[in-house]
GROMACS .gro file of C-alpha atoms in nm:
model
  461
    1PHE     CA    1  16.502  22.323  15.731
    2PHE     CA    2  16.663  22.496  15.439
    3TRP     CA    3  16.387  22.472  15.170
    4SER     CA    4  16.033  22.606  15.105
    5ASP     CA    5  15.766  22.339  14.950
    6ALA     CA    6  15.435  22.444  14.875
    7VAL     CA    7  15.288  22.127  14.825
    8PRO     CA    8  15.264  21.992  15.211
    9VAL     CA    9  15.119  22.327  15.229
   10LEU     CA   10  14.827  22.275  15.021
   11ILE     CA   11  14.807  21.935  15.122
   12GLY     CA   12  14.753  22.038  15.460
   13ALA     CA   13  14.514  22.320  15.364
   14ALA     CA   14  14.298  22.080  15.163
   15ALA     CA   15  14.274  21.827  15.466
   16ALA     CA   16  14.186  22.121  15.715
   17SER     CA   17  13.927  22.262  15.487
   18ALA     CA   18  13.772  21.934  15.484
   19ALA     CA   19  13.758  21.919  15.827
   20GLY     CA   20  13.565  22.259  15.843
   21GLY     CA   21  13.824  22.503  15.835
   22SER     CA   22  13.795  22.830  15.627
   23SER     CA   23  14.053  22.988  15.405
   24SER     CA   24  14.123  23.353  15.418
   25SER     CA   25  14.463  23.376  15.332
   26SER     CA   26  14.763  23.148  15.195
   27ALA     CA   27  15.111  23.106  15.334
   28GLY     CA   28  15.343  23.207  15.045
   29GLN     CA   29  15.682  23.061  14.930
   30ARG     CA   30  15.997  23.198  14.937
   31ASP     CA   31  16.287  23.105  14.823
   32ALA     CA   32  16.545  23.001  15.092
   33GLY     CA   33  16.848  22.868  14.912
   34ASP     CA   34  16.896  22.566  14.751
   35GLY     CA   35  16.815  22.213  14.897
   36GLY     CA   36  16.596  22.061  14.960
   37GLY     CA   37  16.515  22.213  14.871
   38SER     CA   38  16.422  22.151  14.982
   39SER     CA   39  16.231  22.070  14.790
   40SER     CA   40  16.372  22.051  14.879
   41LEU     CA   41  16.168  21.648  14.891
   42VAL     CA   42  16.343  21.584  15.210
   43GLY     CA   43  16.237  21.758  15.554
   44GLY     CA   44  15.936  21.620  15.714
   45ALA     CA   45  16.003  21.837  16.008
   46ALA     CA   46  15.943  22.157  15.812
   47SER     CA   47  15.724  22.058  15.584
   48ALA     CA   48  15.465  21.949  15.847
   49ALA     CA   49  15.533  22.249  16.033
   50ILE     CA   50  15.469  22.461  15.729
   51ALA     CA   51  15.140  22.242  15.639
   52VAL     CA   52  14.997  22.258  16.020
   53SER     CA   53  15.064  22.666  16.009
   54ALA     CA   54  14.880  22.676  15.703
   55ALA     CA   55  14.601  22.480  15.791
   56ALA     CA   56  14.550  22.636  16.161
   57GLY     CA   57  14.663  22.978  16.053
   58ALA     CA   58  14.540  23.060  15.714
   59LEU     CA   59  14.234  22.854  15.730
   60VAL     CA   60  14.093  22.998  16.036
   61ARG     CA   61  13.840  23.297  16.078
   62GLU     CA   62  13.588  23.411  16.347
   63GLN     CA   63  13.221  23.470  16.268
   64HIS     CA   64  13.269  23.840  16.298
   65GLY     CA   65  13.543  23.863  16.022
   66LEU     CA   66  13.866  23.753  15.937
   67PHE     CA   67  14.077  23.646  16.241
   68LEU     CA   68  14.451  23.596  16.204
   69VAL     CA   69  14.579  23.343  16.449
   70ALA     CA   70  14.972  23.358  16.567
   71ALA     CA   71  15.021  23.035  16.358
   72LEU     CA   72  15.060  23.283  16.076
   73ALA     CA   73  15.313  23.487  16.256
   74THR     CA   74  15.488  23.168  16.321
   75ALA     CA   75  15.457  23.052  15.971
   76VAL     CA   76  15.579  23.401  15.838
   77ALA     CA   77  15.863  23.431  16.101
   78ALA     CA   78  16.008  23.032  16.035
   79TYR     CA   79  15.903  23.025  15.683
   80PHE     CA   80  15.937  23.362  15.470
   81PHE     CA   81  16.210  23.517  15.647
   82GLY     CA   82  16.442  23.204  15.729
   83PHE     CA   83  16.547  23.129  16.065
   84ARG     CA   84  16.459  23.381  16.324
   85SER     CA   85  16.482  23.381  16.723
   86LEU     CA   86  16.137  23.463  16.835
   87ARG     CA   87  16.079  23.639  17.202
   88ALA     CA   88  15.780  23.778  17.350
   89ALA     CA   89  15.644  23.852  17.697
   90ARG     CA   90  15.453  23.598  17.912
   91PRO     CA   91  15.067  23.662  17.835
   92ARG     CA   92  14.821  23.790  18.055
   93GLY     CA   93  14.514  23.600  18.210
   94GLY     CA   94  14.647  23.232  18.098
   95ALA     CA   95  14.558  23.314  17.741
   96ALA     CA   96  14.857  23.333  17.504
   97ASN     CA   97  14.827  23.629  17.326
   98GLY     CA   98  15.163  23.759  17.217
   99ALA     CA   99  15.461  23.646  16.999
  100ALA     CA  100  15.761  23.830  16.879
  101ALA     CA  101  15.994  23.784  16.583
  102ALA     CA  102  16.344  23.890  16.596
  103GLY     CA  103  16.574  24.041  16.360
  104ALA     CA  104  16.629  23.803  16.068
  105VAL     CA  105  16.964  23.589  16.087
  106LYS     CA  106  17.208  23.635  15.781
  107THR     CA  107  17.134  23.346  15.510
  108ILE     CA  108  17.343  23.057  15.527
  109THR     CA  109  17.578  22.975  15.230
  110THR     CA  110  17.825  22.706  15.208
  111SER     CA  111  18.191  22.682  15.166
  112THR     CA  112  18.463  22.458  15.148
  113ASP     CA  113  18.604  22.532  15.552
  114LYS     CA  114  18.256  22.433  15.748
  115THR     CA  115  17.967  22.202  15.637
  116TYR     CA  116  17.618  22.301  15.619
  117ALA     CA  117  17.538  22.142  15.973
  118GLN     CA  118  17.799  22.361  16.140
  119LYS     CA  119  17.679  22.681  15.998
  120LEU     CA  120  17.329  22.567  16.106
  121LYS     CA  121  17.433  22.519  16.461
  122GLU     CA  122  17.651  22.829  16.497
  123GLN     CA  123  17.331  23.001  16.369
  124ARG     CA  124  17.113  22.829  16.641
  125ASP     CA  125  17.355  22.877  16.919
  126ALA     CA  126  17.383  23.233  16.851
  127THR     CA  127  17.255  23.535  17.068
  128PRO     CA  128  16.910  23.620  16.940
  129PRO     CA  129  16.918  24.012  16.839
  130ARG     CA  130  16.754  24.282  17.032
  131ALA     CA  131  16.504  24.417  16.799
  132THR     CA  132  16.155  24.287  16.812
  133THR     CA  133  15.855  24.310  16.635
  134SER     CA  134  15.542  24.220  16.861
  135VAL     CA  135  15.227  24.014  16.736
  136SER     CA  136  14.916  23.995  16.920
  137ALA     CA  137  14.667  23.724  16.893
  138LYS     CA  138  14.430  23.494  17.086
  139TYR     CA  139  14.555  23.168  16.999
  140ILE     CA  140  14.930  23.056  16.887
  141VAL     CA  141  14.988  22.734  16.674
  142ASN     CA  142  15.334  22.657  16.777
  143CYS     CA  143  15.470  22.515  16.463
  144ALA     CA  144  15.839  22.694  16.445
  145GLY     CA  145  16.029  22.362  16.370
  146LEU     CA  146  16.394  22.392  16.493
  147PHE     CA  147  16.281  22.654  16.718
  148ALA     CA  148  15.963  22.552  16.829
  149ASP     CA  149  16.110  22.512  17.212
  150ARG     CA  150  16.181  22.866  17.205
  151ILE     CA  151  15.837  22.964  17.122
  152ALA     CA  152  15.694  22.730  17.400
  153LYS     CA  153  15.927  22.876  17.664
  154MET     CA  154  15.815  23.222  17.573
  155VAL     CA  155  15.468  23.138  17.792
  156GLY     CA  156  15.702  22.936  18.041
  157ASP     CA  157  15.647  22.586  17.870
  158GLU     CA  158  15.989  22.403  17.928
  159SER     CA  159  15.829  22.058  17.887
  160PHE     CA  160  16.041  21.954  17.587
  161GLU     CA  161  16.385  22.100  17.404
  162ILE     CA  162  16.440  22.058  17.037
  163LYS     CA  163  16.743  21.892  16.936
  164PRO     CA  164  16.813  21.902  16.553
  165ARG     CA  165  16.923  21.598  16.364
  166PHE     CA  166  17.098  21.695  16.062
  167GLY     CA  167  17.071  21.505  15.730
  168GLU     CA  168  17.262  21.498  15.395
  169TYR     CA  169  17.183  21.373  15.048
  170LEU     CA  170  17.337  21.311  14.736
  171LEU     CA  171  17.176  21.317  14.388
  172LEU     CA  172  17.251  21.125  14.113
  173HIS     CA  173  17.192  21.179  13.715
  174LYS     CA  174  16.888  21.014  13.563
  175ASN     CA  175  17.109  20.798  13.429
  176GLN     CA  176  17.114  20.604  13.727
  177GLY     CA  177  16.749  20.611  13.816
  178HIS     CA  178  16.478  20.393  13.735
  179LYS     CA  179  16.737  20.154  13.519
  180LEU     CA  180  16.918  20.055  13.849
  181VAL     CA  181  16.670  20.061  14.092
  182ARG     CA  182  16.304  20.069  14.076
  183HIS     CA  183  16.171  20.073  14.438
  184ILE     CA  184  16.312  20.250  14.796
  185ILE     CA  185  16.571  20.039  14.917
  186PHE     CA  186  16.612  20.023  15.312
  187PRO     CA  187  16.886  19.903  15.535
  188CYS     CA  188  16.808  19.731  15.864
  189PRO     CA  189  16.742  20.031  16.081
  190GLY     CA  190  16.956  20.158  16.333
  191PRO     CA  191  16.991  20.383  16.675
  192LEU     CA  192  16.906  20.669  16.512
  193GLY     CA  193  16.634  20.570  16.260
  194LYS     CA  194  16.554  20.405  15.930
  195GLY     CA  195  16.911  20.424  15.781
  196CYS     CA  196  17.083  20.545  15.459
  197LEU     CA  197  16.880  20.450  15.191
  198ILE     CA  198  16.887  20.413  14.789
  199GLN     CA  199  16.567  20.564  14.606
  200PRO     CA  200  16.497  20.650  14.256
  201SER     CA  201  16.291  21.006  14.231
  202LEU     CA  202  15.963  21.032  14.023
  203TRP     CA  203  16.191  21.165  13.762
  204GLY     CA  204  16.445  20.940  13.731
  205ASN     CA  205  16.720  21.049  13.939
  206LEU     CA  206  16.887  20.842  14.203
  207ILE     CA  207  16.896  20.966  14.548
  208LEU     CA  208  17.128  20.842  14.807
  209GLY     CA  209  17.092  20.900  15.172
  210PRO     CA  210  17.021  21.048  15.445
  211THR     CA  211  17.276  21.082  15.713
  212ALA     CA  212  17.155  21.162  16.066
  213ARG     CA  213  17.411  21.370  16.262
  214ASN     CA  214  17.294  21.510  16.595
  215MET     CA  215  17.398  21.869  16.610
  216HIS     CA  216  17.452  21.832  17.007
  217ASP     CA  217  17.700  21.579  16.961
  218PRO     CA  218  18.053  21.712  16.884
  219ASP     CA  219  18.168  21.373  16.736
  220HIS     CA  220  17.891  21.402  16.469
  221MET     CA  221  17.972  21.782  16.394
  222LYS     CA  222  18.344  21.759  16.348
  223LEU     CA  223  18.308  21.544  16.046
  224SER     CA  224  18.455  21.672  15.688
  225LYS     CA  225  18.267  21.664  15.388
  226ASP     CA  226  18.460  21.387  15.227
  227GLU     CA  227  18.400  21.179  15.546
  228ILE     CA  228  18.013  21.268  15.516
  229MET     CA  229  18.013  21.192  15.141
  230THR     CA  230  18.232  20.866  15.204
  231PHE     CA  231  17.956  20.747  15.441
  232ILE     CA  232  17.668  20.802  15.195
  233LEU     CA  233  17.845  20.645  14.902
  234LYS     CA  234  17.946  20.362  15.081
  235LYS     CA  235  17.661  20.270  15.287
  236CYS     CA  236  17.456  20.317  14.947
  237ARG     CA  237  17.694  20.092  14.792
  238GLU     CA  238  17.619  19.778  15.010
  239LEU     CA  239  17.257  19.823  14.906
  240VAL     CA  240  17.335  19.853  14.536
  241PRO     CA  241  17.712  19.787  14.441
  242TYR     CA  242  17.688  19.919  14.078
  243PHE     CA  243  17.567  20.279  14.083
  244ASP     CA  244  17.815  20.514  13.942
  245PRO     CA  245  17.948  20.809  14.180
  246THR     CA  246  18.105  21.014  13.915
  247GLN     CA  247  17.746  21.078  13.832
  248VAL     CA  248  17.683  21.298  14.133
  249ILE     CA  249  17.492  21.589  14.015
  250HIS     CA  250  17.382  21.780  14.319
  251SER     CA  251  17.388  21.770  14.725
  252PHE     CA  252  17.143  21.907  14.959
  253ALA     CA  253  17.078  21.900  15.358
  254GLY     CA  254  16.814  21.986  15.611
  255ALA     CA  255  16.744  21.908  15.995
  256ARG     CA  256  16.494  21.718  16.168
  257ALA     CA  257  16.337  21.887  16.464
  258LYS     CA  258  16.397  21.572  16.706
  259SER     CA  259  16.225  21.656  17.054
  260SER     CA  260  16.393  21.543  17.378
  261THR     CA  261  16.076  21.362  17.466
  262GLY     CA  262  16.138  21.107  17.205
  263ASP     CA  263  15.800  21.186  17.035
  264TRP     CA  264  15.605  21.453  16.862
  265VAL     CA  265  15.483  21.714  17.093
  266ILE     CA  266  15.125  21.788  16.986
  267GLY     CA  267  14.829  21.938  17.203
  268PRO     CA  268  14.785  22.243  17.417
  269SER     CA  269  15.078  22.407  17.650
  270ALA     CA  270  15.018  22.330  18.005
  271ALA     CA  271  15.148  22.666  18.078
  272ALA     CA  272  14.914  22.839  17.821
  273PRO     CA  273  14.635  22.658  17.698
  274HIS     CA  274  14.562  22.869  17.416
  275LEU     CA  275  14.922  22.758  17.266
  276ILE     CA  276  14.896  22.501  17.059
  277ASN     CA  277  15.244  22.282  17.019
  278PHE     CA  278  15.289  22.092  16.710
  279ALA     CA  279  15.645  22.047  16.776
  280GLY     CA  280  15.942  21.773  16.728
  281ILE     CA  281  15.769  21.693  16.406
  282ASP     CA  282  16.047  21.472  16.229
  283SER     CA  283  15.987  21.190  16.006
  284PRO     CA  284  15.698  21.071  15.906
  285GLY     CA  285  15.595  21.430  15.949
  286LEU     CA  286  15.546  21.503  15.554
  287ALA     CA  287  15.335  21.196  15.514
  288ALA     CA  288  15.142  21.296  15.834
  289SER     CA  289  15.074  21.675  15.742
  290PRO     CA  290  14.721  21.618  15.638
  291ALA     CA  291  14.618  21.464  15.938
  292LEU     CA  292  14.821  21.722  16.145
  293GLY     CA  293  14.627  21.997  15.972
  294VAL     CA  294  14.303  21.852  16.055
  295ARG     CA  295  14.416  21.785  16.422
  296ALA     CA  296  14.533  22.143  16.442
  297ILE     CA  297  14.140  22.271  16.387
  298GLU     CA  298  14.031  22.031  16.613
  299LEU     CA  299  14.243  22.156  16.900
  300LEU     CA  300  14.154  22.507  16.798
  301ARG     CA  301  13.798  22.430  16.831
  302ALA     CA  302  13.844  22.258  17.172
  303ALA     CA  303  14.035  22.565  17.289
  304GLY     CA  304  13.718  22.773  17.206
  305LEU     CA  305  13.827  22.933  16.847
  306THR     CA  306  13.474  22.947  16.670
  307LEU     CA  307  13.515  22.866  16.290
  308VAL     CA  308  13.291  22.908  16.004
  309ALA     CA  309  13.342  22.752  15.671
  310ASP     CA  310  13.460  22.967  15.364
  311PRO     CA  311  13.241  22.902  15.083
  312ASP     CA  312  13.477  23.030  14.850
  313PHE     CA  313  13.756  22.820  14.971
  314GLU     CA  314  13.908  22.610  14.700
  315PRO     CA  315  14.128  22.320  14.810
  316ARG     CA  316  14.220  22.161  14.452
  317ARG     CA  317  14.502  22.324  14.297
  318GLY     CA  318  14.598  22.252  13.921
  319ALA     CA  319  14.906  22.104  13.840
  320ILE     CA  320  15.167  22.311  13.729
  321VAL     CA  321  15.412  22.026  13.583
  322ARG     CA  322  15.270  21.877  13.277
  323ALA     CA  323  15.335  21.526  13.128
  324LYS     CA  324  15.525  21.476  12.834
  325ARG     CA  325  15.563  21.198  12.594
  326GLY     CA  326  15.939  21.238  12.510
  327TRP     CA  327  15.965  21.554  12.290
  328ARG     CA  328  15.634  21.475  12.098
  329GLY     CA  329  15.504  21.854  12.044
  330LEU     CA  330  15.788  22.023  12.195
  331LYS     CA  331  16.084  22.253  12.082
  332ILE     CA  332  16.391  22.417  12.262
  333ALA     CA  333  16.368  22.798  12.290
  334GLU     CA  334  16.732  22.940  12.254
  335ASP     CA  335  16.596  23.271  12.409
  336VAL     CA  336  16.313  23.419  12.534
  337ALA     CA  337  16.188  23.631  12.219
  338LYS     CA  338  16.198  23.279  11.992
  339ALA     CA  339  15.968  23.130  12.313
  340ASP     CA  340  15.734  23.388  12.230
  341GLU     CA  341  15.692  23.308  11.901
  342MET     CA  342  15.586  22.952  11.986
  343GLU     CA  343  15.316  22.810  12.167
  344PRO     CA  344  15.382  22.851  12.512
  345GLY     CA  345  15.308  22.507  12.597
  346ALA     CA  346  15.562  22.379  12.348
  347ALA     CA  347  15.829  22.628  12.408
  348VAL     CA  348  16.085  22.418  12.627
  349ILE     CA  349  16.322  22.676  12.806
  350CYS     CA  350  16.468  22.396  13.055
  351ARG     CA  351  16.604  22.145  12.828
  352CYS     CA  352  16.702  21.907  13.080
  353GLU     CA  353  16.345  21.866  13.239
  354LYS     CA  354  16.150  21.958  12.957
  355VAL     CA  355  15.986  22.300  13.153
  356THR     CA  356  15.794  22.490  12.900
  357MET     CA  357  15.734  22.861  12.899
  358ALA     CA  358  15.368  22.801  12.988
  359GLU     CA  359  15.466  22.601  13.344
  360ILE     CA  360  15.712  22.865  13.423
  361VAL     CA  361  15.451  23.152  13.349
  362ASP     CA  362  15.215  22.974  13.566
  363SER     CA  363  15.438  22.906  13.827
  364VAL     CA  364  15.497  23.296  13.865
  365ARG     CA  365  15.104  23.372  13.847
  366ARG     CA  366  15.017  23.117  14.106
  367SER     CA  367  14.851  23.297  14.429
  368LEU     CA  368  15.152  23.173  14.643
  369PRO     CA  369  15.446  23.413  14.577
  370CYS     CA  370  15.700  23.279  14.362
  371GLU     CA  371  15.957  23.592  14.305
  372SER     CA  372  16.311  23.404  14.226
  373THR     CA  373  16.451  23.143  13.987
  374GLN     CA  374  16.484  22.953  14.284
  375ALA     CA  375  16.098  22.954  14.377
  376VAL     CA  376  16.051  22.865  13.969
  377ARG     CA  377  16.290  22.589  14.014
  378LYS     CA  378  16.095  22.420  14.315
  379ARG     CA  379  15.756  22.460  14.161
  380SER     CA  380  15.844  22.363  13.794
  381ARG     CA  381  16.166  22.189  13.829
  382ALA     CA  382  16.333  22.474  13.585
  383GLY     CA  383  16.703  22.425  13.654
  384GLN     CA  384  16.698  22.084  13.826
  385GLY     CA  385  16.829  21.895  13.586
  386HIS     CA  386  17.200  21.738  13.541
  387CYS     CA  387  17.313  22.088  13.400
  388GLN     CA  388  17.166  22.281  13.726
  389GLY     CA  389  17.065  22.599  13.563
  390GLU     CA  390  17.342  22.626  13.342
  391ARG     CA  391  17.169  22.699  13.044
  392CYS     CA  392  16.825  22.785  13.146
  393GLY     CA  393  16.891  23.029  13.473
  394HIS     CA  394  16.897  23.337  13.276
  395LEU     CA  395  16.594  23.258  13.074
  396VAL     CA  396  16.396  23.180  13.376
  397GLN     CA  397  16.494  23.480  13.542
  398GLU     CA  398  16.404  23.726  13.220
  399ILE     CA  399  16.078  23.578  13.219
  400VAL     CA  400  16.026  23.601  13.598
  401ALA     CA  401  16.115  23.993  13.596
  402ARG     CA  402  15.880  24.031  13.277
  403GLU     CA  403  15.568  23.869  13.465
  404LEU     CA  404  15.648  24.062  13.770
  405LYS     CA  405  15.729  24.418  13.588
  406ARG     CA  406  16.046  24.408  13.742
  407GLU     CA  407  16.426  24.462  13.629
  408ARG     CA  408  16.607  24.143  13.513
  409SER     CA  409  16.877  24.225  13.804
  410ASP     CA  410  16.605  24.247  14.044
  411VAL     CA  411  16.512  23.866  14.026
  412PRO     CA  412  16.720  23.656  14.265
  413ARG     CA  413  16.899  23.350  14.121
  414ARG     CA  414  17.054  23.065  14.252
  415PRO     CA  415  17.340  23.154  14.524
  416TRP     CA  416  17.684  23.008  14.408
  417PRO     CA  417  17.755  22.740  14.437
  418GLU     CA  418  17.462  22.675  14.647
  419THR     CA  419  17.542  22.283  14.703
  420SER     CA  420  17.575  22.144  15.071
  421LEU     CA  421  17.876  21.901  15.017
  422LEU     CA  422  18.019  21.948  14.653
  423PRO     CA  423  18.310  22.165  14.572
  424ARG     CA  424  18.142  22.342  14.268
  425ARG     CA  425  17.811  22.337  14.108
  426TRP     CA  426  17.912  22.137  13.812
  427LEU     CA  427  18.171  21.882  13.844
  428LEU     CA  428  18.494  21.840  13.667
  429PRO     CA  429  18.653  21.527  13.601
  430PRO     CA  430  18.883  21.546  13.867
  431ASN     CA  431  18.603  21.625  14.129
  432GLN     CA  432  18.430  21.303  13.963
  433GLN     CA  433  18.720  21.078  14.006
  434HIS     CA  434  18.771  21.206  14.393
  435LEU     CA  435  18.373  21.089  14.419
  436LEU     CA  436  18.487  20.770  14.290
  437SER     CA  437  18.770  20.682  14.547
  438LEU     CA  438  18.545  20.787  14.834
  439ALA     CA  439  18.300  20.530  14.714
  440GLY     CA  440  18.594  20.267  14.713
  441GLY     CA  441  18.716  20.260  14.352
  442GLU     CA  442  18.600  20.122  14.030
  443LEU     CA  443  18.221  20.024  14.017
  444SER     CA  444  18.138  19.666  13.939
  445ALA     CA  445  17.805  19.474  13.932
  446ALA     CA  446  17.954  19.179  14.043
  447ASP     CA  447  18.140  19.369  14.357
  448GLY     CA  448  17.887  19.439  14.609
  449SER     CA  449  18.169  19.511  14.877
  450SER     CA  450  18.233  19.846  15.027
  451GLY     CA  451  18.407  19.958  15.349
  452GLY     CA  452  18.269  20.030  15.664
  453GLY     CA  453  18.253  20.402  15.589
  454ALA     CA  454  18.522  20.669  15.714
  455ALA     CA  455  18.239  20.851  15.892
  456ALA     CA  456  18.099  20.559  16.122
  457ALA     CA  457  18.016  20.849  16.401
  458ALA     CA  458  17.756  20.970  16.141
  459THR     CA  459  17.498  20.701  16.231
  460SER     CA  460  17.216  20.694  15.919
  461LYS     CA  461  16.901  20.818  15.961
   0.00000   0.00000   0.00000
């Protein structure tokens, strides 16, 4: 999981609250690079884990005051600080009461020599650092995604192993979206899942993918970026032969937390009943996240945790992105000073996505932390258009700095180039022609043929 996504957190929290939980604190959002980011959108495993942790960690308290369960510690480790190896002593008396988050692993950045998946595998296989931080709690909700098996082993639970399955996507320009495809189109399912599909986004883009590459399979992991893109483009051309590969504007990736059991691992650990596992939550984990949040509350109650509803909890969150009717009532702001002279709801900062000053300010001021241009990007879509933040990135940075009363240089921007497969953020004509050749040549509405894919080993999702 490479992205942070506040939506499943809120969905899971609302569902758990309806089941009788209470809200005492909220799991925050921190920029963890692009992709899926994300949003990035993909990543049922990570999103579901975050939703469960928000519901079972942030929404729980005892009758006699605030009670922070270790789910929040797990969420902090997995959600705020990227991938961390966790380590702790076996609890005494059969009750899980400790967890430790080891030193942060260096953030992954892509380069031309290694794929995103190869870097993630190296990170997961790395020896955990020695420095530890201990967190004590009476109950632990293990929703650590790719590292859930390591959390379980801290209390002697070796009933499952997480075997990550990597997936990559290509994102196309809006001119390839709804005019070509109005529904999600699936191929026939394969051994590794539902297949490499093609779908229009809510915003009009066309999304191609994902792949499904087992990170423990050397044949899957040795594929080059060109082989991966060839596989995606050719497989999707078998479904819709007339999309234009030269209109790819972005690529992103994520890993599903596949369990060795072949199913989701949900319930108290046999080794420590106060440790509740929510592991191996792959697709459709995002769709199931509200129900998983409710189930987490039920299991905590059954384990003996006394819950009391918080009368001040508000499960509803107002929308940040406002619906627009074309450009009616909107005007492009060339800089922040000019935007200040305009109505905030009419001053467009990101022209590709028509994101206004009001939407960006609202993103920053929400209770969940939003302290980088990437976090604003995922919350408001500023910078998600075809220019990928070229024209608005510096403006968003200036607005965030002003809202947080910081120096502009202290507000992180999108790492460069921060794309999992493409050689650069903005593709030049030679790059576009290369994509066209990978897809099998010139597009034709009458030509539905495509090759079998040079990356046949990367059997799709």
